[in-house]
Tab-separated table of C-alpha atoms in Angstrom:
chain	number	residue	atom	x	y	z
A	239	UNK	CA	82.169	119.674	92.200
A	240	UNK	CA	82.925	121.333	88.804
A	241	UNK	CA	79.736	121.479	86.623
A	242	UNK	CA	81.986	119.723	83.728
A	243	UNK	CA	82.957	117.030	86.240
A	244	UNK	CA	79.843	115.853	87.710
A	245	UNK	CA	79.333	113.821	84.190
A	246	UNK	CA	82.063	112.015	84.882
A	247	UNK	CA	82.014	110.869	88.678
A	248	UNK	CA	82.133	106.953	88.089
A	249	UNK	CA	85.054	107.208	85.232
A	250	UNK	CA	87.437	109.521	87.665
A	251	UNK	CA	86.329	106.967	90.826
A	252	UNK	CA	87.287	104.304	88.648
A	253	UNK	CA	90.458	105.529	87.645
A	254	UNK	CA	90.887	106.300	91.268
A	255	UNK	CA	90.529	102.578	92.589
A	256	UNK	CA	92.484	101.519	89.524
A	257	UNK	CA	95.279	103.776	89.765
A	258	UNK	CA	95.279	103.388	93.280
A	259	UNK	CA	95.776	99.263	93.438
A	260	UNK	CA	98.265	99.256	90.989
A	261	UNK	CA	100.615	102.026	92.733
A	262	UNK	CA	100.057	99.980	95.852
A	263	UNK	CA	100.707	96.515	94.043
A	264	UNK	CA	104.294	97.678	93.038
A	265	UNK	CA	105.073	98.343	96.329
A	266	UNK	CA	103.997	94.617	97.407
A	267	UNK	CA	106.003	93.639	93.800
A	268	UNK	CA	109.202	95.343	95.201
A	269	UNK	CA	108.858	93.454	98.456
A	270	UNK	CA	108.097	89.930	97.315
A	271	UNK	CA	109.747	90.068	93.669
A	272	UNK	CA	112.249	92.881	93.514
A	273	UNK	CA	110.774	94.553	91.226
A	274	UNK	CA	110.759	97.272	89.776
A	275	UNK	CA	113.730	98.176	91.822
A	276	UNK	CA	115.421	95.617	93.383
A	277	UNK	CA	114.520	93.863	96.527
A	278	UNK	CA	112.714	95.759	99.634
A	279	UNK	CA	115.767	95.920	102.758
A	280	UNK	CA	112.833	95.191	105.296
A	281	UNK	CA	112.486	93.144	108.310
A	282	UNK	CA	110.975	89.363	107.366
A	283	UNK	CA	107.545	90.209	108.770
A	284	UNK	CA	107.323	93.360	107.249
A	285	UNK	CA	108.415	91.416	103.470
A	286	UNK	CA	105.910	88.464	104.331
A	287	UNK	CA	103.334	90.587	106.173
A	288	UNK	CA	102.778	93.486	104.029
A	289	UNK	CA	104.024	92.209	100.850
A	290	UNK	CA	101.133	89.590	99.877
A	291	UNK	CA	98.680	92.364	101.629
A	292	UNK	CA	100.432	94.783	98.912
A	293	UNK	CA	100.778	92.472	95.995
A	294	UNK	CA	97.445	90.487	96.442
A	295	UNK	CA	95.131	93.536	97.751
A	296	UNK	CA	96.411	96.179	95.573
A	297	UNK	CA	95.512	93.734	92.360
A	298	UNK	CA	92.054	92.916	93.424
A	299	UNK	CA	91.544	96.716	93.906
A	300	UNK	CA	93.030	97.621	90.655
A	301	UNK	CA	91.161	94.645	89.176
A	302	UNK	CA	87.851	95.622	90.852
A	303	UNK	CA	87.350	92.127	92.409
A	304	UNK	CA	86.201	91.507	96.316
A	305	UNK	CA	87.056	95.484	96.218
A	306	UNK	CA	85.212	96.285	99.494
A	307	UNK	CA	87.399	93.865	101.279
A	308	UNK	CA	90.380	94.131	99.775
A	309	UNK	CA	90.613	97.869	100.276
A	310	UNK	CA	89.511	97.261	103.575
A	311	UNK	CA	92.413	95.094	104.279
A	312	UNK	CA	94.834	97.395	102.704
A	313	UNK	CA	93.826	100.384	104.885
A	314	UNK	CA	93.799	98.411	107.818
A	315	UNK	CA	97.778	97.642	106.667
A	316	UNK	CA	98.196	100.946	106.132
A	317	UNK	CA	96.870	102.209	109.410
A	318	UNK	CA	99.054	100.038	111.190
A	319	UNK	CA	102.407	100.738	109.258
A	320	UNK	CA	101.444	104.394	109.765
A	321	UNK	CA	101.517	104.010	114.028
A	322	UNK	CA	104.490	101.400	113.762
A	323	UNK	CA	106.471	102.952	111.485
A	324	UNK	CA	106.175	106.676	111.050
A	325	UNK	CA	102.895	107.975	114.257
A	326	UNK	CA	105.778	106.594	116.967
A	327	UNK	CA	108.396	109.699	116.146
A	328	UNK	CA	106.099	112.234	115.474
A	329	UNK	CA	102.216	112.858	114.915
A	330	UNK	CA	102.252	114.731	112.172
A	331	UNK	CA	102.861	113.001	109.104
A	332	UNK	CA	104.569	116.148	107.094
A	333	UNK	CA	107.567	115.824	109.954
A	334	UNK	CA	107.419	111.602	110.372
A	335	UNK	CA	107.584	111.453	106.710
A	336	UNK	CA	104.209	109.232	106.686
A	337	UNK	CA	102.405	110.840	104.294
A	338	UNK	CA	102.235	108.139	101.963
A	339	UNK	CA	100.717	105.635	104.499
A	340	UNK	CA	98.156	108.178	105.445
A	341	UNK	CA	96.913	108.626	102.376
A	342	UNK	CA	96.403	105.376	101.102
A	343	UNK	CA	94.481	104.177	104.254
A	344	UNK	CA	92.365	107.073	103.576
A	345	UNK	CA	91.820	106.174	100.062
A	346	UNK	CA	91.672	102.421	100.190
A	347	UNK	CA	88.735	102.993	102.908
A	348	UNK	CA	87.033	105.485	101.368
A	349	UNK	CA	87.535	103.162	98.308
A	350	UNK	CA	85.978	100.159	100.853
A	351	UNK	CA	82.900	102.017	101.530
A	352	UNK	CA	82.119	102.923	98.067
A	353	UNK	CA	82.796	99.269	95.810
A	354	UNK	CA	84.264	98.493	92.757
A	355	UNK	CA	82.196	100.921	90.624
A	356	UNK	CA	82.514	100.819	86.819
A	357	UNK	CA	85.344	99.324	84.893
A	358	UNK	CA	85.334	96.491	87.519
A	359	UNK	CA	85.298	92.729	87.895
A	360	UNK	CA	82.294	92.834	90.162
A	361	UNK	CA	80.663	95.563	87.899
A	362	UNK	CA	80.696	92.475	85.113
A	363	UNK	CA	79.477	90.342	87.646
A	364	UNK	CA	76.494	92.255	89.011
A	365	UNK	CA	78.606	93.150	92.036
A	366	UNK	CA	78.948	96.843	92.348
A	367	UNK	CA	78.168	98.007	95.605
A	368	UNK	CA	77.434	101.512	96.433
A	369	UNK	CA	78.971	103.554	93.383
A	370	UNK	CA	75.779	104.223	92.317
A	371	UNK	CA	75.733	107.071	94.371
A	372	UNK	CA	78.444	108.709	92.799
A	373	UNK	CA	76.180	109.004	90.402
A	374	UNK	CA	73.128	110.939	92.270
A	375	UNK	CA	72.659	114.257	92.667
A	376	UNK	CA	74.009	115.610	95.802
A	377	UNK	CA	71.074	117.350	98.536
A	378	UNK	CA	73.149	119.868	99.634
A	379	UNK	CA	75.605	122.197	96.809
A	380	UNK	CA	78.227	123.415	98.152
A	381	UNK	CA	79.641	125.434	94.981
């Protein structure tokens, strides 16, 4: 990690799990609202599946409340829309175009192991979890 950087570990995971929930919120928004771009052309149990997973999960996450769980759900969604939708044509996700689904099961569970960290509801409610060691030296540098 950047020397400059290491000061500010908890702000950038923060903005991380916030940033994170609400991109995945819109997508449960577009499903169950239509908005912000009209309604989702999905199968029902893909609209009343995902959606409230989307909506709901990516909220709490952005919101820092339940955050373990919440992200935990959301990467379990995103695991399994990854093998229905894009792993069944192709295993890599540059060619099945599942990029997107990859990443954000990788980042809602890393986001699940790691808690709600600063800027949080659980944070105000004594709730955090393990952020504090994003704030701890590391044992090993690698840089």
């Amino acid at each position: 990690m950047p020397f400059f950087m290491r000061r500010f570990s908890s702000e950038t995971y923060a903005l991380l799990r916030i940033v994170a929930g609400l991109l995945f919120m819109c997508h449960g928004s577009q499903k169950l609202l239509g908005f912000p771009q009209g309604l989702h052309n999905s199968p029902p149990y893909i609209l009343y599946i995902a959606g409230p997973i989307e909506l709901v999960g990516g909220a709490l996450v952005a919101l820092g409340l339940l955050t373990g769980w919440a992200a935990f759900f959301c990467a379990g969604l995103m695991a399994f829309a990854y093998w229905m939708a894009h792993g069944t044509q192709h295993l890599l996700p540059i060619v099945n175009h599942g990029e997107l689904a990859a990443l954000y099961c990788f980042v809602f569970l890393f986001i699940s192991a790691f808690g709600s960290g600063i800027w949080s509801v659980d944070a105000a409610r004594g709730r955090l979890g393990h952020e504090k060691v994003l704030q701890q030296e590391p044992h090993v540098r690698l840089g």
